Amino acid sequence: MAANIGIMDSAYFVGRNEILGWINDRLQLNLTRIEEAASGAVQCQMMDMTHPGIVPMHKVNFDGKTEYDFIQNYKVLQDVFTKLKIDKHIEVNRLVKARTLDNLEFLQWLKRYCDSINGGLMNENYNPVERRTKGGNRSIRGPLKNSKSLQTNNSVNSSSCDADQVALRSSTSTGTKHMKPGANETSSKVQSMTKEVTDLKVSVDLLEKERDFYFAKLRDVEVLCQAPELENLPMAVAIRKILYAADENKEALAEAQEIVSELMNAEQTGLSDDSLTVKTNSE
């Protein structure tokens, strides 16, 4: 079961864009940033879709704007986890701060969990827009699409698209008959720029995936250094000094090296780890 997946599991290497696409597709939303899911309402509805009827949707506030509102949503989610016997602790204090990395990590776990139920197949009878009307409010942070507006937009977009295609065919036909000198050169430049834009988009996506990958690595190191049995060890203290240092803070590296040097000297002189730990804490 995905409830106990490890921090190095492939689930934690799913990119931000994939997570947002998964949420928007399943719940008919239009989120553009991970932080917009910090209220906990999205997570509640994902569980409602995965386990129909298990979430008391009337208690979910889809229009929460304060940390208090967010906490109430996460209480609902934690109750659902308890009912389903899901052994997953929710870091509410971190999530409500709307920090990208914390929320991305939780959503990565949630996606893996939902995918593990019924093979990740979407419930075709589930109407996310209708279910949201059962909640405390009918909106959510970030623009939503209701079923009526979707139908209207689809019909309008379809008509517009047909009209655009007719106009494009007409202009192409007319342009072919009345081609002016230099038109071929202009067309070539447009194609070249279009290709360049496409290549840049691909590069950006790759950079975002690489960034998320290394963020996840740093997060792994942070979690390891925060473990109760390790957090006071000199090496863990040295690593945290580097992790939490401000940009271009060379003093942090020097302090970390000093701690490591003291650790090595202590081992050579026979000092105990406990005495060195006490000295590190006192500093």
PDB file of C-alpha atoms in Angstrom:
ATOM      1  CA  MET A   1       0.000   0.000   0.000  1.00  0.00           C
ATOM      2  CA  ALA A   2       1.256   3.490  -0.843  1.00  0.00           C
ATOM      3  CA  ALA A   3       0.664   4.706   2.704  1.00  0.00           C
ATOM      4  CA  ASN A   4       4.163   3.653   3.714  1.00  0.00           C
ATOM      5  CA  ILE A   5       6.179   4.387   0.576  1.00  0.00           C
ATOM      6  CA  GLY A   6       9.774   5.388   1.232  1.00  0.00           C
ATOM      7  CA  ILE A   7      11.213   8.842   0.692  1.00  0.00           C
ATOM      8  CA  MET A   8      13.357   7.524  -2.197  1.00  0.00           C
ATOM      9  CA  ASP A   9      10.374   5.968  -3.974  1.00  0.00           C
ATOM     10  CA  SER A  10       9.832   7.010  -7.594  1.00  0.00           C
ATOM     11  CA  ALA A  11       6.582   8.675  -6.488  1.00  0.00           C
ATOM     12  CA  TYR A  12       8.642  11.569  -5.114  1.00  0.00           C
ATOM     13  CA  PHE A  13      10.229  12.227  -8.488  1.00  0.00           C
ATOM     14  CA  VAL A  14       6.957  13.090 -10.234  1.00  0.00           C
ATOM     15  CA  GLY A  15       7.235  16.654 -11.538  1.00  0.00           C
ATOM     16  CA  ARG A  16       5.154  19.670 -10.633  1.00  0.00           C
ATOM     17  CA  ASN A  17       3.520  19.896 -14.066  1.00  0.00           C
ATOM     18  CA  GLU A  18       2.454  16.254 -13.978  1.00  0.00           C
ATOM     19  CA  ILE A  19       0.915  16.687 -10.527  1.00  0.00           C
ATOM     20  CA  LEU A  20      -1.003  19.805 -11.613  1.00  0.00           C
ATOM     21  CA  GLY A  21      -2.194  18.063 -14.783  1.00  0.00           C
ATOM     22  CA  TRP A  22      -3.393  15.094 -12.723  1.00  0.00           C
ATOM     23  CA  ILE A  23      -5.359  17.338 -10.335  1.00  0.00           C
ATOM     24  CA  ASN A  24      -6.894  19.519 -13.055  1.00  0.00           C
ATOM     25  CA  ASP A  25      -7.888  16.536 -15.189  1.00  0.00           C
ATOM     26  CA  ARG A  26      -9.454  14.538 -12.372  1.00  0.00           C
ATOM     27  CA  LEU A  27     -11.217  17.374 -10.569  1.00  0.00           C
ATOM     28  CA  GLN A  28     -11.924  19.729 -13.490  1.00  0.00           C
ATOM     29  CA  LEU A  29      -9.875  22.518 -11.956  1.00  0.00           C
ATOM     30  CA  ASN A  30      -7.469  25.025 -13.410  1.00  0.00           C
ATOM     31  CA  LEU A  31      -4.691  25.199 -10.841  1.00  0.00           C
ATOM     32  CA  THR A  32      -1.436  26.700 -12.086  1.00  0.00           C
ATOM     33  CA  ARG A  33       0.669  26.460  -8.918  1.00  0.00           C
ATOM     34  CA  ILE A  34       1.219  23.753  -6.336  1.00  0.00           C
ATOM     35  CA  GLU A  35       0.633  26.266  -3.538  1.00  0.00           C
ATOM     36  CA  GLU A  36      -3.020  26.638  -4.606  1.00  0.00           C
ATOM     37  CA  ALA A  37      -3.655  23.184  -3.147  1.00  0.00           C
ATOM     38  CA  ALA A  38      -2.373  24.166   0.300  1.00  0.00           C
ATOM     39  CA  SER A  39      -5.888  24.531   1.723  1.00  0.00           C
ATOM     40  CA  GLY A  40      -6.355  20.745   1.824  1.00  0.00           C
ATOM     41  CA  ALA A  41      -9.653  20.914  -0.108  1.00  0.00           C
ATOM     42  CA  VAL A  42      -8.106  19.319  -3.204  1.00  0.00           C
ATOM     43  CA  GLN A  43      -6.726  16.449  -1.146  1.00  0.00           C
ATOM     44  CA  CYS A  44     -10.124  15.898   0.482  1.00  0.00           C
ATOM     45  CA  GLN A  45     -11.846  15.698  -2.889  1.00  0.00           C
ATOM     46  CA  MET A  46      -9.208  13.351  -4.288  1.00  0.00           C
ATOM     47  CA  MET A  47      -9.973  10.982  -1.417  1.00  0.00           C
ATOM     48  CA  ASP A  48     -13.695  11.487  -2.059  1.00  0.00           C
ATOM     49  CA  MET A  49     -13.187  10.452  -5.677  1.00  0.00           C
ATOM     50  CA  THR A  50     -11.015   7.467  -4.730  1.00  0.00           C
ATOM     51  CA  HIS A  51     -13.326   6.302  -1.928  1.00  0.00           C
ATOM     52  CA  PRO A  52     -16.828   7.604  -2.817  1.00  0.00           C
ATOM     53  CA  GLY A  53     -18.885   8.654   0.184  1.00  0.00           C
ATOM     54  CA  ILE A  54     -16.080   8.447   2.724  1.00  0.00           C
ATOM     55  CA  VAL A  55     -15.483  12.217   2.894  1.00  0.00           C
ATOM     56  CA  PRO A  56     -18.083  14.467   4.550  1.00  0.00           C
ATOM     57  CA  MET A  57     -17.934  17.046   1.758  1.00  0.00           C
ATOM     58  CA  HIS A  58     -20.201  19.465   3.625  1.00  0.00           C
ATOM     59  CA  LYS A  59     -17.331  20.002   6.069  1.00  0.00           C
ATOM     60  CA  VAL A  60     -14.765  20.835   3.378  1.00  0.00           C
ATOM     61  CA  ASN A  61     -14.175  24.547   2.832  1.00  0.00           C
ATOM     62  CA  PHE A  62     -13.266  25.089  -0.829  1.00  0.00           C
ATOM     63  CA  ASP A  63     -12.948  28.839  -0.375  1.00  0.00           C
ATOM     64  CA  GLY A  64     -10.673  28.864   2.662  1.00  0.00           C
ATOM     65  CA  LYS A  65      -8.279  31.796   2.809  1.00  0.00           C
ATOM     66  CA  THR A  66      -6.785  31.578   6.299  1.00  0.00           C
ATOM     67  CA  GLU A  67      -4.589  29.000   7.983  1.00  0.00           C
ATOM     68  CA  TYR A  68      -7.467  28.267  10.354  1.00  0.00           C
ATOM     69  CA  ASP A  69      -9.667  27.311   7.365  1.00  0.00           C
ATOM     70  CA  PHE A  70      -6.902  25.129   6.000  1.00  0.00           C
ATOM     71  CA  ILE A  71      -6.421  23.344   9.325  1.00  0.00           C
ATOM     72  CA  GLN A  72     -10.119  22.457   9.468  1.00  0.00           C
ATOM     73  CA  ASN A  73      -9.866  20.837   6.022  1.00  0.00           C
ATOM     74  CA  TYR A  74      -6.829  18.816   7.070  1.00  0.00           C
ATOM     75  CA  LYS A  75      -8.711  17.653  10.169  1.00  0.00           C
ATOM     76  CA  VAL A  76     -11.379  16.261   7.838  1.00  0.00           C
ATOM     77  CA  LEU A  77      -8.647  14.586   5.772  1.00  0.00           C
ATOM     78  CA  GLN A  78      -6.967  13.102   8.847  1.00  0.00           C
ATOM     79  CA  ASP A  79     -10.322  11.690  10.007  1.00  0.00           C
ATOM     80  CA  VAL A  80     -10.703  10.050   6.587  1.00  0.00           C
ATOM     81  CA  PHE A  81      -7.220   8.539   6.886  1.00  0.00           C
ATOM     82  CA  THR A  82      -8.175   7.197  10.315  1.00  0.00           C
ATOM     83  CA  LYS A  83     -11.394   5.629   8.980  1.00  0.00           C
ATOM     84  CA  LEU A  84      -9.469   3.966   6.147  1.00  0.00           C
ATOM     85  CA  LYS A  85      -6.659   2.952   8.531  1.00  0.00           C
ATOM     86  CA  ILE A  86      -4.096   4.810   6.437  1.00  0.00           C
ATOM     87  CA  ASP A  87      -0.942   5.165   8.497  1.00  0.00           C
ATOM     88  CA  LYS A  88       0.111   8.539   7.100  1.00  0.00           C
ATOM     89  CA  HIS A  89       0.912  11.534   9.289  1.00  0.00           C
ATOM     90  CA  ILE A  90      -0.111  14.868   7.760  1.00  0.00           C
ATOM     91  CA  GLU A  91       2.386  17.685   8.378  1.00  0.00           C
ATOM     92  CA  VAL A  92      -0.389  20.264   8.764  1.00  0.00           C
ATOM     93  CA  ASN A  93       1.830  23.008  10.218  1.00  0.00           C
ATOM     94  CA  ARG A  94       4.026  22.868   7.121  1.00  0.00           C
ATOM     95  CA  LEU A  95       1.343  22.427   4.488  1.00  0.00           C
ATOM     96  CA  VAL A  96      -0.750  25.412   5.590  1.00  0.00           C
ATOM     97  CA  LYS A  97       2.279  27.683   5.034  1.00  0.00           C
ATOM     98  CA  ALA A  98       1.761  27.060   1.297  1.00  0.00           C
ATOM     99  CA  ARG A  99       5.400  26.238   0.695  1.00  0.00           C
ATOM    100  CA  THR A 100       5.863  24.576  -2.677  1.00  0.00           C
ATOM    101  CA  LEU A 101       8.169  21.733  -1.720  1.00  0.00           C
ATOM    102  CA  ASP A 102       6.137  20.559   1.288  1.00  0.00           C
ATOM    103  CA  ASN A 103       2.875  20.577  -0.671  1.00  0.00           C
ATOM    104  CA  LEU A 104       4.476  18.963  -3.724  1.00  0.00           C
ATOM    105  CA  GLU A 105       5.796  16.121  -1.596  1.00  0.00           C
ATOM    106  CA  PHE A 106       2.383  15.457  -0.040  1.00  0.00           C
ATOM    107  CA  LEU A 107       0.633  15.591  -3.435  1.00  0.00           C
ATOM    108  CA  GLN A 108       3.234  13.184  -4.844  1.00  0.00           C
ATOM    109  CA  TRP A 109       2.372  10.765  -2.057  1.00  0.00           C
ATOM    110  CA  LEU A 110      -1.365  11.302  -2.639  1.00  0.00           C
ATOM    111  CA  LYS A 111      -1.042  10.558  -6.344  1.00  0.00           C
ATOM    112  CA  ARG A 112       0.787   7.323  -5.618  1.00  0.00           C
ATOM    113  CA  TYR A 113      -1.881   6.341  -3.099  1.00  0.00           C
ATOM    114  CA  CYS A 114      -4.789   7.106  -5.459  1.00  0.00           C
ATOM    115  CA  ASP A 115      -3.035   5.263  -8.300  1.00  0.00           C
ATOM    116  CA  SER A 116      -2.698   2.222  -6.039  1.00  0.00           C
ATOM    117  CA  ILE A 117      -6.491   2.009  -5.619  1.00  0.00           C
ATOM    118  CA  ASN A 118      -8.283   0.249  -8.486  1.00  0.00           C
ATOM    119  CA  GLY A 119      -5.199   0.652 -10.628  1.00  0.00           C
ATOM    120  CA  GLY A 120      -5.632   4.423 -10.621  1.00  0.00           C
ATOM    121  CA  LEU A 121      -8.713   4.163 -12.844  1.00  0.00           C
ATOM    122  CA  MET A 122     -10.970   7.197 -12.652  1.00  0.00           C
ATOM    123  CA  ASN A 123     -14.530   6.696 -11.455  1.00  0.00           C
ATOM    124  CA  GLU A 124     -16.535   7.614 -14.566  1.00  0.00           C
ATOM    125  CA  ASN A 125     -19.668   8.227 -12.494  1.00  0.00           C
ATOM    126  CA  TYR A 126     -17.912  10.762 -10.277  1.00  0.00           C
ATOM    127  CA  ASN A 127     -18.888  14.378 -10.944  1.00  0.00           C
ATOM    128  CA  PRO A 128     -16.249  16.579  -9.264  1.00  0.00           C
ATOM    129  CA  VAL A 129     -18.118  19.837  -9.898  1.00  0.00           C
ATOM    130  CA  GLU A 130     -21.343  18.503  -8.402  1.00  0.00           C
ATOM    131  CA  ARG A 131     -19.490  17.078  -5.408  1.00  0.00           C
ATOM    132  CA  ARG A 132     -17.883  20.444  -4.713  1.00  0.00           C
ATOM    133  CA  THR A 133     -21.336  21.961  -4.298  1.00  0.00           C
ATOM    134  CA  LYS A 134     -21.663  19.683  -1.261  1.00  0.00           C
ATOM    135  CA  GLY A 135     -18.740  21.487   0.346  1.00  0.00           C
ATOM    136  CA  GLY A 136     -18.740  24.545   2.570  1.00  0.00           C
ATOM    137  CA  ASN A 137     -18.352  26.793  -0.473  1.00  0.00           C
ATOM    138  CA  ARG A 138     -18.607  26.311  -4.204  1.00  0.00           C
ATOM    139  CA  SER A 139     -15.303  27.813  -5.197  1.00  0.00           C
ATOM    140  CA  ILE A 140     -11.681  27.012  -4.564  1.00  0.00           C
ATOM    141  CA  ARG A 141      -8.401  28.888  -4.635  1.00  0.00           C
ATOM    142  CA  GLY A 142      -7.670  29.302  -8.312  1.00  0.00           C
ATOM    143  CA  PRO A 143     -10.254  29.512 -11.122  1.00  0.00           C
ATOM    144  CA  LEU A 144     -12.667  26.613 -11.431  1.00  0.00           C
ATOM    145  CA  LYS A 145     -14.677  25.259 -14.288  1.00  0.00           C
ATOM    146  CA  ASN A 146     -18.257  24.212 -13.604  1.00  0.00           C
ATOM    147  CA  SER A 147     -20.104  21.799 -15.863  1.00  0.00           C
ATOM    148  CA  LYS A 148     -22.277  24.483 -17.443  1.00  0.00           C
ATOM    149  CA  SER A 149     -19.361  26.769 -18.230  1.00  0.00           C
ATOM    150  CA  LEU A 150     -17.434  23.807 -19.593  1.00  0.00           C
ATOM    151  CA  GLN A 151     -20.229  22.979 -22.004  1.00  0.00           C
ATOM    152  CA  THR A 152     -20.601  26.617 -22.996  1.00  0.00           C
ATOM    153  CA  ASN A 153     -16.884  27.110 -23.420  1.00  0.00           C
ATOM    154  CA  ASN A 154     -16.559  23.924 -25.407  1.00  0.00           C
ATOM    155  CA  SER A 155     -19.327  24.963 -27.800  1.00  0.00           C
ATOM    156  CA  VAL A 156     -17.915  28.470 -28.152  1.00  0.00           C
ATOM    157  CA  ASN A 157     -14.387  27.196 -28.614  1.00  0.00           C
ATOM    158  CA  SER A 158     -15.605  24.627 -31.106  1.00  0.00           C
ATOM    159  CA  SER A 159     -17.417  27.293 -33.157  1.00  0.00           C
ATOM    160  CA  SER A 160     -14.451  29.617 -32.923  1.00  0.00           C
ATOM    161  CA  CYS A 161     -12.132  26.834 -33.936  1.00  0.00           C
ATOM    162  CA  ASP A 162     -14.247  25.967 -36.985  1.00  0.00           C
ATOM    163  CA  ALA A 163     -14.387  29.626 -37.991  1.00  0.00           C
ATOM    164  CA  ASP A 164     -10.638  29.963 -37.541  1.00  0.00           C
ATOM    165  CA  GLN A 165     -10.005  26.905 -39.683  1.00  0.00           C
ATOM    166  CA  VAL A 166     -12.211  28.261 -42.480  1.00  0.00           C
ATOM    167  CA  ALA A 167     -10.477  31.628 -42.274  1.00  0.00           C
ATOM    168  CA  LEU A 168      -7.079  29.954 -42.259  1.00  0.00           C
ATOM    169  CA  ARG A 169      -7.880  27.867 -45.331  1.00  0.00           C
ATOM    170  CA  SER A 170      -9.234  30.949 -47.080  1.00  0.00           C
ATOM    171  CA  SER A 171      -6.209  33.084 -46.225  1.00  0.00           C
ATOM    172  CA  THR A 172      -3.836  30.287 -47.205  1.00  0.00           C
ATOM    173  CA  SER A 173      -5.568  29.886 -50.543  1.00  0.00           C
ATOM    174  CA  THR A 174      -5.587  33.654 -51.153  1.00  0.00           C
ATOM    175  CA  GLY A 175      -2.005  33.983 -50.016  1.00  0.00           C
ATOM    176  CA  THR A 176      -0.893  31.278 -52.436  1.00  0.00           C
ATOM    177  CA  LYS A 177      -2.483  33.093 -55.367  1.00  0.00           C
ATOM    178  CA  HIS A 178      -1.149  36.531 -54.385  1.00  0.00           C
ATOM    179  CA  MET A 179       2.250  35.623 -52.964  1.00  0.00           C
ATOM    180  CA  LYS A 180       4.389  38.727 -52.584  1.00  0.00           C
ATOM    181  CA  PRO A 181       8.185  38.797 -52.919  1.00  0.00           C
ATOM    182  CA  GLY A 182       9.827  37.888 -49.627  1.00  0.00           C
ATOM    183  CA  ALA A 183       6.821  35.926 -48.352  1.00  0.00           C
ATOM    184  CA  ASN A 184       8.749  32.670 -48.482  1.00  0.00           C
ATOM    185  CA  GLU A 185      11.534  34.223 -46.423  1.00  0.00           C
ATOM    186  CA  THR A 186       9.015  35.457 -43.828  1.00  0.00           C
ATOM    187  CA  SER A 187       7.385  32.035 -43.650  1.00  0.00           C
ATOM    188  CA  SER A 188      10.786  30.439 -43.148  1.00  0.00           C
ATOM    189  CA  LYS A 189      11.567  32.826 -40.282  1.00  0.00           C
ATOM    190  CA  VAL A 190       8.227  32.070 -38.614  1.00  0.00           C
ATOM    191  CA  GLN A 191       8.879  28.337 -38.823  1.00  0.00           C
ATOM    192  CA  SER A 192      12.382  28.814 -37.433  1.00  0.00           C
ATOM    193  CA  MET A 193      11.094  30.906 -34.507  1.00  0.00           C
ATOM    194  CA  THR A 194       8.306  28.409 -33.830  1.00  0.00           C
ATOM    195  CA  LYS A 195      10.851  25.599 -33.652  1.00  0.00           C
ATOM    196  CA  GLU A 196      13.032  27.695 -31.357  1.00  0.00           C
ATOM    197  CA  VAL A 197      10.100  28.338 -29.007  1.00  0.00           C
ATOM    198  CA  THR A 198       9.281  24.615 -28.965  1.00  0.00           C
ATOM    199  CA  ASP A 199      12.885  23.742 -28.155  1.00  0.00           C
ATOM    200  CA  LEU A 200      12.914  26.310 -25.342  1.00  0.00           C
ATOM    201  CA  LYS A 201       9.734  24.834 -23.849  1.00  0.00           C
ATOM    202  CA  VAL A 202      11.309  21.372 -23.895  1.00  0.00           C
ATOM    203  CA  SER A 203      14.428  22.768 -22.217  1.00  0.00           C
ATOM    204  CA  VAL A 204      12.343  24.467 -19.523  1.00  0.00           C
ATOM    205  CA  ASP A 205      10.455  21.234 -18.800  1.00  0.00           C
ATOM    206  CA  LEU A 206      13.735  19.329 -18.501  1.00  0.00           C
ATOM    207  CA  LEU A 207      15.179  21.986 -16.195  1.00  0.00           C
ATOM    208  CA  GLU A 208      12.064  21.876 -13.996  1.00  0.00           C
ATOM    209  CA  LYS A 209      12.317  18.087 -13.718  1.00  0.00           C
ATOM    210  CA  GLU A 210      16.008  18.353 -12.852  1.00  0.00           C
ATOM    211  CA  ARG A 211      15.263  21.052 -10.277  1.00  0.00           C
ATOM    212  CA  ASP A 212      12.511  18.957  -8.678  1.00  0.00           C
ATOM    213  CA  PHE A 213      14.876  15.965  -8.639  1.00  0.00           C
ATOM    214  CA  TYR A 214      17.598  17.836  -6.719  1.00  0.00           C
ATOM    215  CA  PHE A 215      15.057  19.497  -4.422  1.00  0.00           C
ATOM    216  CA  ALA A 216      13.847  16.020  -3.540  1.00  0.00           C
ATOM    217  CA  LYS A 217      17.427  14.943  -2.834  1.00  0.00           C
ATOM    218  CA  LEU A 218      17.970  17.908  -0.514  1.00  0.00           C
ATOM    219  CA  ARG A 219      14.677  17.149   1.193  1.00  0.00           C
ATOM    220  CA  ASP A 220      15.840  13.563   1.774  1.00  0.00           C
ATOM    221  CA  VAL A 221      19.031  14.824   3.413  1.00  0.00           C
ATOM    222  CA  GLU A 222      17.031  17.242   5.572  1.00  0.00           C
ATOM    223  CA  VAL A 223      14.632  14.508   6.747  1.00  0.00           C
ATOM    224  CA  LEU A 224      17.558  12.242   7.578  1.00  0.00           C
ATOM    225  CA  CYS A 225      19.312  14.981   9.581  1.00  0.00           C
ATOM    226  CA  GLN A 226      16.093  15.705  11.492  1.00  0.00           C
ATOM    227  CA  ALA A 227      15.698  12.132  12.714  1.00  0.00           C
ATOM    228  CA  PRO A 228      15.626  12.169  16.556  1.00  0.00           C
ATOM    229  CA  GLU A 229      18.506   9.719  16.824  1.00  0.00           C
ATOM    230  CA  LEU A 230      20.705  11.746  14.453  1.00  0.00           C
ATOM    231  CA  GLU A 231      19.731  15.417  14.751  1.00  0.00           C
ATOM    232  CA  ASN A 232      22.207  16.225  17.550  1.00  0.00           C
ATOM    233  CA  LEU A 233      25.190  14.431  16.023  1.00  0.00           C
ATOM    234  CA  PRO A 234      27.952  16.819  14.885  1.00  0.00           C
ATOM    235  CA  MET A 235      27.833  15.641  11.279  1.00  0.00           C
ATOM    236  CA  ALA A 236      24.072  16.231  11.082  1.00  0.00           C
ATOM    237  CA  VAL A 237      24.514  19.679  12.626  1.00  0.00           C
ATOM    238  CA  ALA A 238      27.207  20.503  10.059  1.00  0.00           C
ATOM    239  CA  ILE A 239      25.015  19.392   7.160  1.00  0.00           C
ATOM    240  CA  ARG A 240      22.058  21.441   8.413  1.00  0.00           C
ATOM    241  CA  LYS A 241      24.257  24.542   8.653  1.00  0.00           C
ATOM    242  CA  ILE A 242      24.920  24.241   4.930  1.00  0.00           C
ATOM    243  CA  LEU A 243      21.304  23.393   4.048  1.00  0.00           C
ATOM    244  CA  TYR A 244      19.835  26.318   5.954  1.00  0.00           C
ATOM    245  CA  ALA A 245      22.488  28.884   5.026  1.00  0.00           C
ATOM    246  CA  ALA A 246      21.439  31.988   3.120  1.00  0.00           C
ATOM    247  CA  ASP A 247      22.583  32.363  -0.484  1.00  0.00           C
ATOM    248  CA  GLU A 248      26.337  32.760  -0.923  1.00  0.00           C
ATOM    249  CA  ASN A 249      26.948  32.460   2.807  1.00  0.00           C
ATOM    250  CA  LYS A 250      30.533  31.203   2.954  1.00  0.00           C
ATOM    251  CA  GLU A 251      30.572  31.348   6.745  1.00  0.00           C
ATOM    252  CA  ALA A 252      28.170  28.391   6.909  1.00  0.00           C
ATOM    253  CA  LEU A 253      30.627  26.162   5.049  1.00  0.00           C
ATOM    254  CA  ALA A 254      33.479  27.300   7.292  1.00  0.00           C
ATOM    255  CA  GLU A 255      31.398  26.587  10.418  1.00  0.00           C
ATOM    256  CA  ALA A 256      30.423  23.166   9.085  1.00  0.00           C
ATOM    257  CA  GLN A 257      34.066  22.353   8.318  1.00  0.00           C
ATOM    258  CA  GLU A 258      35.035  23.449  11.826  1.00  0.00           C
ATOM    259  CA  ILE A 259      32.458  21.095  13.351  1.00  0.00           C
ATOM    260  CA  VAL A 260      33.737  18.210  11.229  1.00  0.00           C
ATOM    261  CA  SER A 261      37.354  19.049  12.168  1.00  0.00           C
ATOM    262  CA  GLU A 262      36.404  19.019  15.846  1.00  0.00           C
ATOM    263  CA  LEU A 263      34.711  15.667  15.336  1.00  0.00           C
ATOM    264  CA  MET A 264      37.849  14.207  13.737  1.00  0.00           C
ATOM    265  CA  ASN A 265      40.068  15.652  16.477  1.00  0.00           C
ATOM    266  CA  ALA A 266      37.748  14.238  19.122  1.00  0.00           C
ATOM    267  CA  GLU A 267      38.013  10.791  17.589  1.00  0.00           C
ATOM    268  CA  GLN A 268      41.795  11.059  17.558  1.00  0.00           C
ATOM    269  CA  THR A 269      42.004  12.272  21.145  1.00  0.00           C
ATOM    270  CA  GLY A 270      39.422   9.797  22.397  1.00  0.00           C
ATOM    271  CA  LEU A 271      36.647  12.243  23.297  1.00  0.00           C
ATOM    272  CA  SER A 272      33.201  10.691  23.392  1.00  0.00           C
ATOM    273  CA  ASP A 273      30.494  11.548  20.854  1.00  0.00           C
ATOM    274  CA  ASP A 274      28.281  12.631  23.744  1.00  0.00           C
ATOM    275  CA  SER A 275      30.710  15.298  24.924  1.00  0.00           C
ATOM    276  CA  LEU A 276      31.109  16.635  21.387  1.00  0.00           C
ATOM    277  CA  THR A 277      27.346  16.652  20.923  1.00  0.00           C
ATOM    278  CA  VAL A 278      26.921  18.693  24.094  1.00  0.00           C
ATOM    279  CA  LYS A 279      29.549  21.152  22.901  1.00  0.00           C
ATOM    280  CA  THR A 280      27.834  21.495  19.500  1.00  0.00           C
ATOM    281  CA  ASN A 281      24.460  22.127  21.149  1.00  0.00           C
ATOM    282  CA  SER A 282      25.903  24.745  23.461  1.00  0.00           C
ATOM    283  CA  GLU A 283      27.248  26.640  20.457  1.00  0.00           C
TER     284      GLU A 283
END
